[in-house]
Amino acid sequence: MPRDDVEYTKSFDIKIWKQLLPIMKPYKNLFILIISGNIICALIDICIPLFQRYAINHFIVGKTTAGMGGFIALYVLAILFQSAYTWVFCRGCMTVEMRMGRDMKSQLFEHLQNLSLSYYNVTPVGYILSRVMSDTNRIAGTIAWAVPDMLWQLVYVLGVFVAMLALNWKLALIVMIVVPMLVILTLFFQKRILFWNRKVRKLNSNITSGFNEGITGAKTSKTLVIEDKNAREFDATTMEMRVAGVRAARLRAIFVPLVLLLSSIITAIVLQRGGHMVIKGVMLIGTLTAFTSYAVGIFEPIQNISANLSEAISMQANIERVFGLLDEKPLIVDTPEVIEKYGTTLEPKPENWEPIRGEIEFRDVSFQYPDGNEEVLSHFNLKIPAGTTVAIVGETGAGKSTLVNLACRFFEPTKGEILIDGRDYKERSQLWLHSSIGYVLQNPHLFSGTVMENIRYGRLEATDEEVKAAAHAVSADTIVEKLENGWNSEVGEGGDRLSTGEKQLISFARAVLADPRIFVLDEATSSIDTQTEQLIQNAIEYLLRDRTSFLIAHRLSTIRNADLILVVKDGRIVEQGTHEELLKARGYYHTLYTKQFEQESMEGVLR
């Protein structure tokens, strides 16, 4: 599983960069246009000093105006082309940046939809957000702007060297002395800049995660009065990022002036040597002017090549992070045969889905969590007829959710088979099964939007009348009547504007609308107010009717009528039977039930 403390320390690796080619392919023609225009502009930039050389030698030194009209027209044409292309360049690069960023975000989002539930159990939200937002933005920006710009600079530098060699090869060799020096400087600084930039990216992910936890956990922080602790931890992380950012900036601040220093030294040498040549009559003043323009102008592109190269090298960490997420494999994958018939999560083929009756059979099932060393289940066998209500009880942390996660195919058995309606559920798609499962959590999640929209998530094509009928079936409409805007009332982020009981009733209505054949209730009565409890109990009775149901129970008094009770201890099923059978056995269930009954009786006396 991914961790946010993974270090991306590879040196430049072309294999990592090749991963971007499929993302760049749709914009191949636009890249060709941008690069072709850049090459033409680079050639024009190379010719500008030659225009100056001709003007000085022909018009000024030659003291003539012959041909000036054609010269001016050609010069103006070159400038107009550059000006027009600048608009094309900016528009093209902006288009590539926005669309590539969109494509990568869409690709990541779709990939995240296909990852197994276990991935989200161990992966920080900040880790995901940083890759989907920050890393994709930086990759798109660098590819769209820095890469074409660097190609322009490279063509310009090579063209200038050719022009200087043609004008005066001796002076050109003096200028070229700086190239190996720049290579040495770049090699020296790139590794250090890359290290600190990677450090900044990693810390930025931690800061994003801190923001997320600070916002989503604001209520808890205030009730625990730990705002100062959160602030100190956040300040420490941002300070660490500041230190890393400053160190990277210092390295760049040393690198850039060194390049400028070399530029100034070489320019001074060119002026000194070239000046002597002009005095001796070996070189014309126009040629020296052109050569000096090349000598002065060539160092900024070389400097920019170095800076863009450093930026591109440091961006490799972003590519590693994004494609590290894309390379994350789901633990549960449908076979090609199943995908061919039933479709995928994002492209289903519901016309091929068989109806589910709800019979579930565990056949010699053993299970071990991916990050565990011991088997949680060992050669477990159980057949659950369709329409059976199964209660799973045990102390907190005993492993009550394991069986449900296996039955819902959030995990798969390490050994053995789980059959749905007599067939191994691996022979059908995950979405086929999940579309027939209703899952109500202890703290149900509602999406930002209205009550009507949240219930309709159970079946998106449902009409308003069907939504209201589903709500009425579980008494959720009594909640709606109390809200200021009725069905159009906003529930807030995560349903924060509603109580736990109100959120549960709306989630029950959503389940009724979906009409699942398998229903899972995760301790839904463990944290609700007494006024809503009876409504919840009525809703549960309605939902359990004629459905295969799993009740993960905390309060044992709520599962007396279950057809089968499974007792879990230390991750293993130690007892199973009906309520009466387990009480007569006077085993672990009897101990749990007696202890809880005494506790509830004492609370009743105190009230």
XYZ file of C-alpha atoms in Angstrom:
607
model
C 0.000 0.000 0.000
C 1.233 3.528 -0.692
C 2.649 5.657 2.036
C 3.335 9.334 1.956
C 6.855 8.822 3.297
C 7.987 7.022 0.113
C 11.176 8.646 -1.154
C 11.460 9.341 -4.899
C 15.205 9.607 -5.327
C 15.885 8.234 -8.795
C 18.203 10.231 -11.041
C 16.985 11.216 -14.497
C 15.257 8.178 -15.977
C 13.867 8.258 -19.526
C 11.527 5.338 -18.708
C 9.678 7.523 -16.223
C 9.248 10.274 -18.795
C 7.986 7.846 -21.435
C 4.927 7.307 -19.268
C 3.754 10.795 -20.291
C 3.634 9.961 -24.016
C 0.071 8.508 -23.980
C -1.157 11.648 -22.196
C 0.607 13.921 -24.718
C -0.492 11.934 -27.790
C -3.954 13.580 -28.216
C -2.192 16.953 -28.547
C 0.456 15.784 -31.020
C -0.655 18.194 -33.767
C -0.748 21.121 -31.354
C 2.748 20.249 -30.124
C 3.973 20.070 -33.734
C 2.494 23.515 -34.415
C 4.084 25.010 -31.281
C 7.477 23.402 -31.866
C 7.543 24.287 -35.575
C 6.680 27.904 -34.777
C 9.360 27.949 -32.082
C 11.983 26.705 -34.531
C 11.030 29.407 -37.062
C 11.142 32.063 -34.321
C 14.533 30.783 -33.179
C 15.869 31.100 -36.743
C 14.476 34.650 -36.978
C 16.108 35.498 -33.637
C 19.390 34.182 -35.023
C 18.972 36.379 -38.118
C 18.251 39.616 -36.195
C 21.957 40.317 -35.387
C 22.756 39.540 -39.039
C 20.201 42.223 -40.008
C 22.094 44.604 -37.711
C 25.443 43.549 -39.217
C 24.148 44.206 -42.724
C 22.632 47.559 -41.743
C 25.835 48.803 -40.123
C 28.252 47.510 -42.736
C 26.115 48.392 -45.761
C 24.176 51.522 -44.793
C 26.349 53.184 -42.137
C 29.898 52.153 -43.047
C 29.036 52.051 -46.766
C 27.220 55.414 -46.484
C 24.385 54.416 -48.805
C 20.615 53.972 -48.642
C 20.343 51.622 -51.601
C 18.052 48.676 -50.846
C 16.839 50.170 -47.564
C 13.146 49.763 -48.502
C 13.469 46.017 -49.061
C 15.575 45.676 -45.926
C 12.982 47.484 -43.776
C 10.128 45.435 -45.282
C 11.909 42.147 -44.579
C 12.805 43.242 -41.050
C 9.234 44.357 -40.274
C 7.872 41.094 -41.705
C 10.101 39.093 -39.376
C 9.002 41.147 -36.348
C 5.303 40.833 -37.292
C 5.638 37.064 -37.629
C 7.219 36.827 -34.198
C 4.515 39.007 -32.660
C 1.700 36.977 -34.245
C 3.295 33.696 -33.281
C 3.652 34.829 -29.669
C -0.154 34.895 -29.466
C -0.371 31.437 -31.083
C 2.308 30.115 -28.728
C 0.610 31.405 -25.572
C -2.821 30.157 -26.649
C -1.456 26.764 -27.673
C 0.548 26.260 -24.498
C -2.386 27.311 -22.322
C -4.643 24.858 -24.178
C -2.170 22.010 -23.692
C -1.700 22.849 -20.002
C -5.418 22.985 -19.213
C -6.382 19.912 -21.237
C -3.472 17.756 -20.120
C -4.189 18.672 -16.507
C -7.848 17.777 -17.038
C -6.953 14.455 -18.679
C -4.602 13.425 -15.882
C -7.125 14.373 -13.191
C -9.849 12.414 -14.997
C -7.564 9.417 -15.413
C -6.622 9.478 -11.740
C -10.230 9.903 -10.626
C -11.400 6.975 -12.763
C -8.514 4.869 -11.456
C -9.453 5.721 -7.880
C -13.007 4.501 -8.557
C -11.594 1.080 -9.453
C -9.267 0.681 -6.463
C -10.349 -1.658 -3.713
C -11.897 -0.382 -0.510
C -8.810 -1.511 1.416
C -6.734 1.131 -0.409
C -8.740 3.941 1.199
C -8.393 2.351 4.628
C -4.618 2.874 4.642
C -4.105 5.889 2.354
C -4.249 9.460 3.729
C -6.618 11.821 1.936
C -3.824 14.403 1.611
C -1.710 11.846 -0.257
C -4.430 11.428 -2.871
C -5.364 15.109 -3.130
C -1.748 16.178 -3.577
C -1.285 13.831 -6.519
C -4.611 14.567 -8.173
C -4.300 18.346 -7.844
C -0.766 19.667 -7.214
C 1.304 17.089 -9.084
C -0.869 17.028 -12.203
C -0.882 20.838 -12.361
C 2.886 20.983 -12.213
C 3.387 18.270 -14.835
C 0.916 19.892 -17.234
C 2.473 23.339 -16.741
C 6.032 22.150 -17.282
C 5.222 20.059 -20.350
C 3.115 22.821 -21.910
C 5.497 25.742 -21.313
C 8.987 24.674 -20.260
C 9.532 21.869 -22.792
C 8.638 23.896 -25.951
C 10.574 26.852 -24.551
C 13.595 24.645 -23.924
C 13.455 23.353 -27.523
C 13.397 26.949 -28.786
C 16.406 27.762 -26.629
C 18.297 24.686 -27.813
C 17.713 25.501 -31.502
C 18.688 29.125 -30.863
C 21.922 28.197 -29.057
C 22.985 25.723 -31.751
C 22.097 28.213 -34.501
C 24.057 30.992 -32.794
C 27.136 28.772 -32.501
C 26.919 28.043 -36.238
C 26.518 31.765 -37.005
C 29.461 32.718 -34.758
C 31.673 30.078 -36.354
C 30.738 31.470 -39.750
C 31.489 35.050 -38.678
C 34.780 34.402 -36.839
C 35.737 30.920 -35.707
C 38.480 32.141 -33.341
C 36.114 34.309 -31.291
C 33.480 31.556 -31.487
C 35.864 29.067 -29.845
C 36.454 31.501 -26.976
C 32.690 31.710 -26.377
C 32.346 27.932 -26.558
C 34.746 27.518 -23.655
C 31.857 28.342 -21.337
C 29.773 25.321 -22.444
C 31.673 22.597 -20.529
C 31.746 24.916 -17.496
C 27.958 25.219 -17.635
C 27.633 21.426 -17.965
C 29.793 20.930 -14.872
C 27.776 23.515 -12.926
C 24.477 21.933 -13.977
C 25.591 18.424 -13.001
C 26.815 19.733 -9.654
C 23.643 21.626 -8.775
C 20.936 19.443 -10.337
C 21.203 16.591 -7.835
C 21.026 18.951 -4.852
C 18.169 21.035 -6.283
C 16.294 17.857 -7.170
C 16.644 16.484 -3.632
C 15.223 19.591 -1.963
C 12.446 19.993 -4.516
C 11.363 16.427 -3.823
C 11.434 17.233 -0.130
C 9.184 20.247 -0.750
C 6.693 18.127 -2.728
C 6.513 15.520 0.018
C 5.969 18.143 2.722
C 3.354 19.861 0.567
C 1.412 16.588 0.569
C 1.638 16.489 4.365
C 0.362 20.074 4.551
C -2.580 19.206 2.287
C -3.370 16.289 4.575
C -3.105 18.583 7.593
C -5.542 21.038 6.015
C -7.979 18.221 5.341
C -7.810 16.832 8.874
C -8.027 20.299 10.382
C -11.196 21.112 8.446
C -12.980 17.756 8.676
C -12.031 17.341 12.340
C -12.756 20.930 13.393
C -15.610 19.942 15.706
C -13.516 17.299 17.466
C -10.585 19.690 17.830
C -12.791 22.311 19.457
C -14.431 19.877 21.871
C -11.010 18.524 22.902
C -9.515 22.037 22.991
C -6.480 20.954 20.971
C -6.398 23.848 18.521
C -3.021 24.971 19.873
C -1.563 21.469 19.434
C -2.870 21.283 15.856
C -1.453 24.729 15.155
C 1.970 23.761 16.548
C 2.100 20.585 14.445
C 0.991 22.476 11.353
C 3.544 25.229 11.992
C 6.271 22.615 12.379
C 5.383 21.037 9.024
C 5.178 24.379 7.215
C 8.462 25.467 8.808
C 10.105 22.277 7.587
C 8.749 22.970 4.100
C 9.995 26.561 4.341
C 13.498 25.347 5.224
C 13.506 22.882 2.327
C 12.156 25.536 -0.082
C 14.740 28.097 1.054
C 17.576 25.601 0.574
C 16.392 24.836 -2.943
C 16.089 28.575 -3.635
C 19.598 29.194 -2.273
C 21.059 26.618 -4.620
C 19.282 28.276 -7.546
C 20.378 31.692 -6.262
C 24.008 30.531 -6.417
C 23.633 28.733 -9.725
C 22.044 31.578 -11.728
C 24.615 34.302 -10.748
C 27.455 31.923 -11.603
C 26.008 31.586 -15.102
C 25.698 35.384 -15.351
C 29.287 35.797 -14.177
C 30.524 33.466 -16.890
C 28.420 35.430 -19.407
C 29.971 38.727 -18.366
C 33.529 37.358 -18.499
C 33.095 35.890 -21.975
C 31.392 39.070 -23.257
C 34.306 41.169 -21.969
C 36.821 38.890 -23.697
C 34.870 39.058 -26.974
C 34.766 42.872 -26.846
C 38.491 43.081 -26.070
C 39.614 40.644 -28.771
C 37.053 41.798 -31.319
C 37.906 45.439 -30.702
C 41.551 44.750 -31.594
C 40.442 42.994 -34.769
C 38.317 45.994 -35.805
C 41.207 48.384 -35.129
C 43.544 46.211 -37.220
C 40.944 46.057 -39.991
C 40.552 42.284 -39.727
C 36.869 42.584 -38.800
C 34.165 45.095 -39.710
C 32.368 46.968 -36.932
C 29.009 45.499 -38.015
C 30.381 41.994 -37.675
C 31.668 42.776 -34.164
C 28.260 44.205 -33.262
C 26.534 41.041 -34.453
C 29.077 38.837 -32.689
C 28.695 40.804 -29.452
C 24.899 40.484 -29.693
C 25.322 36.720 -30.048
C 27.787 36.544 -27.161
C 25.502 38.562 -24.873
C 22.292 36.890 -26.028
C 23.449 33.281 -25.965
C 23.959 33.074 -22.218
C 20.380 33.801 -21.253
C 19.070 30.839 -23.319
C 21.861 28.649 -21.921
C 20.913 29.794 -18.434
C 17.237 29.134 -19.191
C 18.063 25.699 -20.588
C 19.836 24.922 -17.334
C 16.956 26.307 -15.248
C 14.306 24.503 -17.301
C 16.352 21.333 -17.199
C 16.542 21.569 -13.404
C 12.790 22.227 -13.297
C 12.140 19.246 -15.557
C 14.437 17.004 -13.532
C 12.767 18.022 -10.276
C 9.388 17.403 -11.945
C 10.354 13.759 -12.327
C 9.335 13.324 -8.699
C 5.826 14.525 -9.613
C 5.669 12.058 -12.505
C 6.787 9.258 -10.187
C 4.086 10.201 -7.678
C 1.254 10.447 -10.218
C 2.121 7.225 -12.021
C 2.864 5.559 -8.699
C -0.811 6.134 -7.900
C -1.886 5.000 -11.387
C 0.249 1.869 -10.983
C -1.493 1.021 -7.712
C -3.306 -2.220 -8.398
C -6.697 -3.037 -6.889
C -6.634 -6.131 -4.684
C -9.801 -7.393 -6.351
C -9.911 -7.588 -10.147
C -12.479 -9.163 -12.436
C -11.213 -11.625 -15.024
C -11.204 -10.624 -18.730
C -14.040 -13.098 -19.347
C -16.155 -11.506 -16.625
C -15.416 -7.989 -17.929
C -16.355 -9.070 -21.455
C -19.781 -10.227 -20.291
C -20.635 -7.961 -17.364
C -18.604 -4.825 -18.107
C -16.514 -2.712 -15.767
C -17.301 -0.330 -12.915
C -17.388 2.665 -15.247
C -18.732 0.839 -18.315
C -21.180 -1.764 -17.029
C -23.355 -4.076 -19.125
C -26.426 -4.370 -16.883
C -28.394 -6.090 -19.632
C -26.263 -9.207 -18.936
C -26.674 -9.169 -15.162
C -28.616 -12.070 -13.682
C -31.051 -11.187 -10.871
C -29.808 -11.939 -7.352
C -31.897 -14.007 -4.948
C -29.491 -13.528 -2.034
C -28.319 -17.042 -1.131
C -24.743 -16.862 0.209
C -22.468 -19.793 0.957
C -19.007 -19.794 2.529
C -17.329 -22.980 1.318
C -14.097 -23.936 3.135
C -13.125 -20.267 3.353
C -9.822 -19.157 4.873
C -8.863 -15.514 4.987
C -5.804 -13.498 5.908
C -5.615 -9.711 5.612
C -3.041 -8.512 3.040
C -0.972 -6.818 5.748
C -1.489 -9.575 8.341
C 0.386 -12.759 9.187
C -2.389 -14.843 10.747
C -5.543 -16.298 9.279
C -8.682 -14.542 10.487
C -10.898 -17.324 9.170
C -9.782 -20.915 8.740
C -11.772 -23.486 6.725
C -15.025 -21.693 7.516
C -18.274 -23.108 6.150
C -21.683 -21.477 6.307
C -24.737 -21.489 4.068
C -27.137 -18.562 4.334
C -30.468 -19.090 2.544
C -31.971 -16.162 0.684
C -33.959 -13.874 2.983
C -32.027 -14.900 6.125
C -31.097 -12.340 8.755
C -27.586 -12.913 10.118
C -26.394 -10.987 13.157
C -22.672 -10.661 13.896
C -21.770 -9.757 17.469
C -18.615 -9.318 19.500
C -16.617 -6.757 21.387
C -15.224 -3.664 19.674
C -12.303 -4.596 17.419
C -13.136 -8.308 17.470
C -13.399 -8.447 13.669
C -17.152 -8.326 13.107
C -16.793 -6.643 9.721
C -14.559 -9.347 8.216
C -17.372 -11.694 7.249
C -19.424 -8.843 5.781
C -16.441 -7.534 3.813
C -15.935 -11.012 2.383
C -19.619 -11.500 1.556
C -19.729 -8.069 -0.153
C -16.460 -8.850 -1.982
C -14.608 -5.905 -0.522
C -12.046 -8.619 0.203
C -11.715 -12.078 -1.349
C -10.959 -15.370 0.421
C -7.340 -16.417 0.642
C -8.579 -19.990 0.125
C -11.960 -21.460 -0.590
C -15.007 -20.028 -2.337
C -17.928 -17.739 -1.618
C -20.996 -18.546 -3.656
C -23.868 -16.207 -4.493
C -26.962 -18.109 -5.609
C -24.858 -21.236 -6.098
C -22.052 -19.694 -8.198
C -18.619 -18.475 -7.159
C -18.980 -14.708 -7.047
C -15.666 -14.323 -8.889
C -17.505 -15.563 -11.986
C -19.508 -12.332 -12.022
C -18.472 -8.702 -11.834
C -17.969 -6.738 -8.644
C -20.464 -4.137 -9.804
C -23.083 -6.842 -10.400
C -22.828 -7.768 -6.723
C -22.371 -4.274 -5.315
C -25.391 -2.953 -7.205
C -27.528 -5.393 -5.202
C -26.064 -4.501 -1.801
C -27.466 -1.875 0.543
C -24.972 -0.731 3.180
C -25.963 1.545 6.071
C -23.089 2.585 8.335
C -23.146 3.573 11.984
C -22.272 7.086 10.831
C -23.777 7.187 7.330
C -22.277 9.504 4.751
C -24.444 11.978 2.908
C -23.226 13.921 -0.108
C -23.366 17.684 -0.362
C -26.725 18.568 -1.871
C -30.404 18.345 -0.995
C -32.331 15.632 0.802
C -34.023 14.701 -2.475
C -30.679 14.343 -4.274
C -29.186 12.197 -1.505
C -32.063 9.727 -1.510
C -32.016 9.584 -5.315
C -28.426 8.279 -5.241
C -30.061 4.924 -4.488
C -31.413 4.904 -8.054
C -30.513 7.879 -10.192
C -33.350 7.437 -12.676
C -36.023 7.457 -9.925
C -38.822 10.029 -10.131
C -39.630 12.491 -7.346
C -42.692 10.417 -6.443
C -40.567 7.261 -6.090
C -38.081 9.117 -3.901
C -40.860 10.374 -1.632
C -42.452 6.902 -1.482
C -39.113 5.370 -0.399
C -38.739 8.025 2.294
C -42.306 7.429 3.500
C -41.652 3.669 3.769
C -39.023 4.243 6.488
C -40.570 7.409 8.012
C -37.801 9.626 6.623
C -40.488 11.999 5.388
C -41.138 12.978 9.024
C -37.615 14.399 9.074
C -38.159 16.263 5.815
C -41.313 17.930 7.178
C -39.265 19.571 9.945
C -36.684 21.042 7.576
C -37.073 24.636 6.455
C -36.914 23.921 2.712
C -38.377 20.435 2.842
C -37.064 18.102 0.156
C -34.810 20.878 -1.180
C -33.052 21.412 2.154
C -29.278 21.270 1.957
C -27.771 18.535 4.164
C -24.320 20.160 4.362
C -20.945 18.546 3.759
C -21.178 14.926 4.875
C -24.683 15.659 6.181
C -23.370 17.832 9.021
C -26.610 19.832 9.208
C -28.535 16.735 10.302
C -28.346 14.548 13.398
C -26.986 10.990 13.216
C -30.502 9.560 13.434
C -31.766 11.853 10.665
C -28.855 10.889 8.429
C -29.585 7.206 9.085
C -33.228 7.574 8.106
C -32.236 9.275 4.857
C -29.678 6.520 4.176
C -32.427 3.934 4.860
C -34.661 5.697 2.329
C -31.779 5.598 -0.148
C -31.450 1.845 0.448
C -35.193 1.307 -0.015
C -35.052 3.154 -3.338
C -32.143 0.954 -4.468
C -34.128 -2.165 -3.420
C -31.034 -4.312 -2.655
C -31.276 -8.099 -2.301
C -28.479 -8.092 0.288
C -28.578 -5.590 3.117
C -25.850 -4.698 5.613
C -26.550 -2.726 8.773
C -23.450 -1.645 10.670
C -24.425 -0.873 14.304
C -26.940 1.705 13.139
C -28.685 1.904 16.525
C -25.608 2.371 18.682
C -25.480 6.183 18.687
C -28.933 7.645 18.122
C -31.315 9.658 20.252
C -34.229 7.863 21.908
C -36.829 9.860 19.946
C -35.484 8.555 16.635
C -34.779 4.989 17.815
C -38.308 3.707 17.242
C -38.339 5.170 13.724
C -35.006 3.465 13.075
C -36.292 0.124 14.378
C -39.378 0.358 12.150
C -37.172 1.205 9.166
C -34.918 -1.775 9.911
C -37.883 -4.143 10.080
C -39.067 -2.859 6.716
C -35.647 -3.196 5.103
C -34.966 -6.710 6.428
C -38.195 -8.059 4.986
C -37.460 -10.709 2.309
C -33.799 -9.681 2.059
C -30.606 -11.479 2.990
C -29.301 -9.255 5.770
C -26.192 -8.852 7.894
C -26.531 -6.961 11.160
C -23.262 -5.904 12.768
C -24.675 -5.432 16.248
C -23.389 -3.565 19.258
C -26.582 -3.677 21.298
C -27.483 -7.364 21.615
C -31.085 -6.591 22.515
C -31.683 -5.498 18.910
C -30.850 -8.848 17.292
C -32.935 -11.333 19.291
C -35.079 -12.158 16.270
C -32.175 -12.805 13.906
C -32.283 -16.166 12.120
C -28.598 -16.747 12.858
C -26.166 -15.102 15.258
C -22.403 -15.369 14.706
C -20.237 -14.583 17.723
C -16.786 -13.169 16.910
C -13.843 -13.050 19.291
C -10.246 -12.108 18.435
C -11.089 -12.187 14.748
C -12.585 -15.698 14.835
C -16.115 -17.059 14.961
C -16.385 -18.890 18.279
C -20.144 -19.537 18.421
C -23.140 -19.562 16.116
C -26.856 -20.217 16.507
C -30.111 -18.488 17.394
C -30.508 -16.181 20.382
C -32.139 -18.911 22.472
C -29.606 -21.568 21.456
C -26.644 -19.382 22.357
C -28.107 -18.423 25.726
C -28.705 -22.088 26.568
C -25.108 -22.903 25.640
C -23.979 -20.436 28.360
C -20.828 -19.617 26.433
C -19.226 -16.381 25.302
C -22.481 -14.973 23.903
C -24.206 -15.600 27.214
C -21.427 -13.683 28.978
C -21.676 -10.747 26.558
C -25.472 -10.635 26.745
C -25.606 -10.844 30.540
C -22.974 -8.153 30.968
C -24.733 -5.796 28.554
C -28.166 -6.507 30.042
C -26.865 -5.591 33.515
C -25.266 -2.416 32.160
C -28.451 -1.311 30.380
C -30.521 -2.070 33.487
C -28.179 0.050 35.608
C -28.396 2.918 33.095
C -32.198 2.639 33.240
C -32.161 2.951 37.009
C -29.845 5.975 36.853
C -32.100 7.679 34.310
